[in-house]
Amino acid sequence: MDNTLRNLVIRRPNPSDARGVYELIRDSQTLDLNSAYAYLVLCDYFRETCVIVEVGSRVVGFLSAFRSPLRPDTLFVWQVAVAGSHRKQGISKRMLTYLLTKTAGPPITYLEATISRSNLASTRLFTGLAKAHDVPIEVTTGYQTELFPMEIQHEEEPLYRIGPFTPQP
Ligand code: 9YT
């Protein structure tokens, strides 16, 4: 095992993490870079459903999610990012497991996320999660390219819906 994982800390974020999160997403080159302010709000108001992984003082992983206001038993996973230097070590799976097992409030019955076809890491993460928990996974239309500004030519983002998970005893 990579010895850096022994120094790995997985925790909820706080506003002081937002700069490191912004830089992680910027350097990932696979995700949509949101504003620095958006990451501040996520690390502050949405910290109960977000996860940080740090090695030493460096943010190497970030997962953002929130409960759907319309369906509180459903968690929408917004972004999952792992630094290039720390990929293929199970960090994204550990963040998702942390989210599923340590999120306060009503049990999480469904996970939803949109994943572009080029985001193979997240596709594998979510299909693997459904298989590991032996729960259904449904892929539907999600956000089509036409919903994004023409000039950015954004990939379509199919919607993945996983569940129902049975509540952990
Ligand atoms: C699960 C995940 O990382 N989805 C990414 C959605 C979108 N392309 C974004 O926010 O980067």
mmCIF file of C-alpha atoms and ligand atoms in Angstrom:
data_model
loop_
_atom_site.group_PDB
_atom_site.id
_atom_site.type_symbol
_atom_site.label_atom_id
_atom_site.label_comp_id
_atom_site.label_asym_id
_atom_site.label_seq_id
_atom_site.Cartn_x
_atom_site.Cartn_y
_atom_site.Cartn_z
ATOM 1 C CA MET A 1 0.000 0.000 0.000
ATOM 2 C CA ASP A 2 1.210 3.480 -0.755
ATOM 3 C CA ASN A 3 2.649 4.777 2.510
ATOM 4 C CA THR A 4 0.944 8.137 1.987
ATOM 5 C CA LEU A 5 -2.375 6.393 2.679
ATOM 6 C CA ARG A 6 -1.190 5.709 6.219
ATOM 7 C CA ASN A 7 -1.066 9.491 6.713
ATOM 8 C CA LEU A 8 -4.481 9.923 5.135
ATOM 9 C CA VAL A 9 -7.182 11.842 7.001
ATOM 10 C CA ILE A 10 -10.822 11.636 5.889
ATOM 11 C CA ARG A 11 -13.173 14.175 7.418
ATOM 12 C CA ARG A 12 -15.875 16.757 6.828
ATOM 13 C CA PRO A 13 -14.651 20.023 5.317
ATOM 14 C CA ASN A 14 -14.597 23.515 6.802
ATOM 15 C CA PRO A 15 -14.356 26.888 5.050
ATOM 16 C CA SER A 16 -10.550 26.914 5.309
ATOM 17 C CA ASP A 17 -10.484 23.897 2.946
ATOM 18 C CA ALA A 18 -12.201 25.759 0.098
ATOM 19 C CA ARG A 19 -9.006 27.083 -1.499
ATOM 20 C CA GLY A 20 -7.429 23.607 -1.592
ATOM 21 C CA VAL A 21 -10.668 22.170 -3.004
ATOM 22 C CA TYR A 22 -10.772 24.813 -5.734
ATOM 23 C CA GLU A 23 -7.174 24.017 -6.704
ATOM 24 C CA LEU A 24 -7.869 20.244 -6.668
ATOM 25 C CA ILE A 25 -10.849 20.610 -9.017
ATOM 26 C CA ARG A 26 -8.985 23.098 -11.238
ATOM 27 C CA ASP A 27 -6.070 20.682 -11.610
ATOM 28 C CA SER A 28 -8.281 17.613 -12.080
ATOM 29 C CA GLN A 29 -9.147 18.659 -15.657
ATOM 30 C CA THR A 30 -12.075 16.227 -15.590
ATOM 31 C CA LEU A 31 -14.689 18.176 -13.609
ATOM 32 C CA ASP A 32 -16.506 21.472 -14.037
ATOM 33 C CA LEU A 33 -14.633 24.125 -12.072
ATOM 34 C CA ASN A 34 -17.153 26.039 -9.951
ATOM 35 C CA SER A 35 -16.417 29.422 -8.414
ATOM 36 C CA ALA A 36 -14.163 29.625 -5.362
ATOM 37 C CA TYR A 37 -17.202 31.073 -3.595
ATOM 38 C CA ALA A 38 -19.275 27.965 -4.443
ATOM 39 C CA TYR A 39 -16.624 25.749 -2.805
ATOM 40 C CA LEU A 40 -16.622 28.029 0.242
ATOM 41 C CA VAL A 41 -20.410 27.617 0.574
ATOM 42 C CA LEU A 42 -20.124 23.838 0.088
ATOM 43 C CA CYS A 43 -17.380 23.581 2.746
ATOM 44 C CA ASP A 44 -19.509 25.682 5.103
ATOM 45 C CA TYR A 45 -23.273 25.271 4.666
ATOM 46 C CA PHE A 46 -23.113 21.796 3.041
ATOM 47 C CA ARG A 47 -20.251 20.373 5.137
ATOM 48 C CA GLU A 48 -22.459 17.618 6.635
ATOM 49 C CA THR A 49 -22.706 15.957 3.219
ATOM 50 C CA CYS A 50 -19.230 16.746 1.887
ATOM 51 C CA VAL A 51 -15.963 14.870 2.455
ATOM 52 C CA ILE A 52 -12.322 15.945 2.417
ATOM 53 C CA VAL A 53 -9.309 13.644 2.169
ATOM 54 C CA GLU A 54 -5.985 15.160 3.057
ATOM 55 C CA VAL A 55 -2.446 13.816 3.203
ATOM 56 C CA GLY A 56 -0.311 16.064 5.334
ATOM 57 C CA SER A 57 -1.710 19.528 4.685
ATOM 58 C CA ARG A 58 -2.650 18.781 1.060
ATOM 59 C CA VAL A 59 -6.248 18.209 -0.070
ATOM 60 C CA VAL A 60 -6.074 15.092 -2.286
ATOM 61 C CA GLY A 61 -9.758 14.213 -2.368
ATOM 62 C CA PHE A 62 -13.100 16.002 -2.246
ATOM 63 C CA LEU A 63 -16.683 14.801 -2.532
ATOM 64 C CA SER A 64 -19.591 17.248 -2.541
ATOM 65 C CA ALA A 65 -23.205 16.188 -2.050
ATOM 66 C CA PHE A 66 -26.492 17.436 -0.663
ATOM 67 C CA ARG A 67 -29.874 16.005 0.247
ATOM 68 C CA SER A 68 -32.533 16.693 -2.366
ATOM 69 C CA PRO A 69 -34.897 19.257 -0.787
ATOM 70 C CA LEU A 70 -37.773 17.510 -2.600
ATOM 71 C CA ARG A 71 -36.711 13.970 -1.568
ATOM 72 C CA PRO A 72 -34.665 14.026 1.689
ATOM 73 C CA ASP A 73 -33.950 10.285 1.422
ATOM 74 C CA THR A 74 -31.999 10.979 -1.759
ATOM 75 C CA LEU A 75 -28.433 12.265 -1.741
ATOM 76 C CA PHE A 76 -27.256 14.039 -4.887
ATOM 77 C CA VAL A 77 -23.516 13.549 -5.289
ATOM 78 C CA TRP A 78 -22.286 16.670 -7.116
ATOM 79 C CA GLN A 79 -18.544 16.115 -7.581
ATOM 80 C CA VAL A 80 -15.994 13.431 -6.735
ATOM 81 C CA ALA A 81 -12.373 14.462 -7.227
ATOM 82 C CA VAL A 82 -9.055 12.770 -6.394
ATOM 83 C CA ALA A 83 -5.631 14.302 -7.114
ATOM 84 C CA GLY A 84 -3.786 12.652 -9.983
ATOM 85 C CA SER A 85 -0.954 11.709 -7.609
ATOM 86 C CA HIS A 86 -3.342 9.670 -5.421
ATOM 87 C CA ARG A 87 -5.647 7.932 -7.902
ATOM 88 C CA LYS A 88 -6.221 4.156 -8.105
ATOM 89 C CA GLN A 89 -5.853 3.820 -4.311
ATOM 90 C CA GLY A 90 -9.561 3.565 -3.438
ATOM 91 C CA ILE A 91 -9.874 7.131 -2.133
ATOM 92 C CA SER A 92 -13.110 7.929 -3.983
ATOM 93 C CA LYS A 93 -14.705 4.708 -2.700
ATOM 94 C CA ARG A 94 -13.606 5.615 0.837
ATOM 95 C CA MET A 95 -15.176 9.062 0.531
ATOM 96 C CA LEU A 96 -18.451 7.609 -0.749
ATOM 97 C CA THR A 97 -18.508 5.002 2.029
ATOM 98 C CA TYR A 98 -17.811 7.745 4.600
ATOM 99 C CA LEU A 99 -20.730 9.733 3.192
ATOM 100 C CA LEU A 100 -23.100 6.757 3.241
ATOM 101 C CA THR A 101 -22.189 5.642 6.766
ATOM 102 C CA LYS A 102 -21.634 8.944 8.593
ATOM 103 C CA THR A 103 -24.255 11.310 7.215
ATOM 104 C CA ALA A 104 -26.588 12.497 9.963
ATOM 105 C CA GLY A 105 -30.341 12.677 9.510
ATOM 106 C CA PRO A 106 -32.837 10.292 7.886
ATOM 107 C CA PRO A 107 -31.412 7.148 6.242
ATOM 108 C CA ILE A 108 -30.126 7.563 2.695
ATOM 109 C CA THR A 109 -32.251 5.413 0.416
ATOM 110 C CA TYR A 110 -31.022 6.601 -2.962
ATOM 111 C CA LEU A 111 -27.869 8.146 -4.395
ATOM 112 C CA GLU A 112 -28.077 10.231 -7.542
ATOM 113 C CA ALA A 113 -25.321 11.753 -9.646
ATOM 114 C CA THR A 114 -24.814 12.926 -13.185
ATOM 115 C CA ILE A 115 -21.704 11.514 -14.839
ATOM 116 C CA SER A 116 -20.448 12.446 -18.279
ATOM 117 C CA ARG A 117 -19.457 9.548 -20.511
ATOM 118 C CA SER A 118 -15.787 10.599 -20.415
ATOM 119 C CA ASN A 119 -15.712 10.454 -16.585
ATOM 120 C CA LEU A 120 -14.788 6.769 -16.451
ATOM 121 C CA ALA A 121 -13.561 6.940 -12.833
ATOM 122 C CA SER A 122 -16.935 8.107 -11.514
ATOM 123 C CA THR A 123 -18.779 5.670 -13.780
ATOM 124 C CA ARG A 124 -16.758 2.818 -12.292
ATOM 125 C CA LEU A 125 -17.216 4.192 -8.760
ATOM 126 C CA PHE A 126 -21.011 4.280 -8.917
ATOM 127 C CA THR A 127 -21.512 1.030 -10.832
ATOM 128 C CA GLY A 128 -19.110 -0.627 -8.392
ATOM 129 C CA LEU A 129 -21.035 0.747 -5.417
ATOM 130 C CA ALA A 130 -24.333 -0.614 -6.727
ATOM 131 C CA LYS A 131 -22.734 -4.024 -7.272
ATOM 132 C CA ALA A 132 -21.069 -4.058 -3.830
ATOM 133 C CA HIS A 133 -24.392 -3.253 -2.141
ATOM 134 C CA ASP A 134 -26.364 -5.474 -4.524
ATOM 135 C CA VAL A 135 -28.827 -2.649 -5.278
ATOM 136 C CA PRO A 136 -30.288 -1.533 -8.599
ATOM 137 C CA ILE A 137 -28.648 1.164 -10.698
ATOM 138 C CA GLU A 138 -30.691 3.094 -13.222
ATOM 139 C CA VAL A 139 -29.215 5.402 -15.865
ATOM 140 C CA THR A 140 -31.574 7.927 -17.440
ATOM 141 C CA THR A 141 -31.261 11.091 -19.518
ATOM 142 C CA GLY A 142 -29.976 13.587 -16.962
ATOM 143 C CA TYR A 143 -28.702 16.909 -18.347
ATOM 144 C CA GLN A 144 -28.376 17.013 -22.121
ATOM 145 C CA THR A 145 -25.873 19.224 -23.943
ATOM 146 C CA GLU A 146 -28.643 21.617 -25.020
ATOM 147 C CA LEU A 147 -29.173 22.664 -21.391
ATOM 148 C CA PHE A 148 -25.650 24.129 -21.247
ATOM 149 C CA PRO A 149 -24.494 27.390 -22.907
ATOM 150 C CA MET A 150 -23.684 26.704 -26.561
ATOM 151 C CA GLU A 151 -20.157 28.124 -26.300
ATOM 152 C CA ILE A 152 -18.962 25.547 -23.780
ATOM 153 C CA GLN A 153 -20.200 22.503 -25.758
ATOM 154 C CA HIS A 154 -20.653 20.562 -22.479
ATOM 155 C CA GLU A 155 -20.904 16.777 -22.643
ATOM 156 C CA GLU A 156 -24.316 15.343 -21.787
ATOM 157 C CA GLU A 157 -24.569 14.229 -18.174
ATOM 158 C CA PRO A 158 -26.629 11.016 -17.817
ATOM 159 C CA LEU A 159 -28.317 10.634 -14.424
ATOM 160 C CA TYR A 160 -27.301 7.614 -12.320
ATOM 161 C CA ARG A 161 -29.739 6.562 -9.582
ATOM 162 C CA ILE A 162 -28.640 3.866 -7.166
ATOM 163 C CA GLY A 163 -30.869 2.177 -4.601
ATOM 164 C CA PRO A 164 -32.926 1.535 -2.627
ATOM 165 C CA PHE A 165 -30.243 0.965 0.046
ATOM 166 C CA THR A 166 -31.494 -0.872 3.113
ATOM 167 C CA PRO A 167 -30.895 1.124 6.341
ATOM 168 C CA GLN A 168 -27.741 -0.022 8.195
ATOM 169 C CA PRO A 169 -28.644 -1.647 11.586
HETATM 170 C C1 9YT B 1 -20.059 12.456 -9.777
HETATM 171 C C2 9YT B 1 -19.372 13.593 -10.491
HETATM 172 O O1 9YT B 1 -18.192 13.888 -10.228
HETATM 173 N N1 9YT B 1 -20.089 14.289 -11.398
HETATM 174 C C3 9YT B 1 -19.538 15.459 -12.092
HETATM 175 C C4 9YT B 1 -20.650 16.330 -12.567
HETATM 176 C C5 9YT B 1 -20.172 17.576 -13.339
HETATM 177 N N2 9YT B 1 -19.503 17.249 -14.581
HETATM 178 C C6 9YT B 1 -19.273 18.418 -12.474
HETATM 179 O O2 9YT B 1 -19.784 19.113 -11.581
HETATM 180 O O3 9YT B 1 -18.061 18.376 -12.678
#
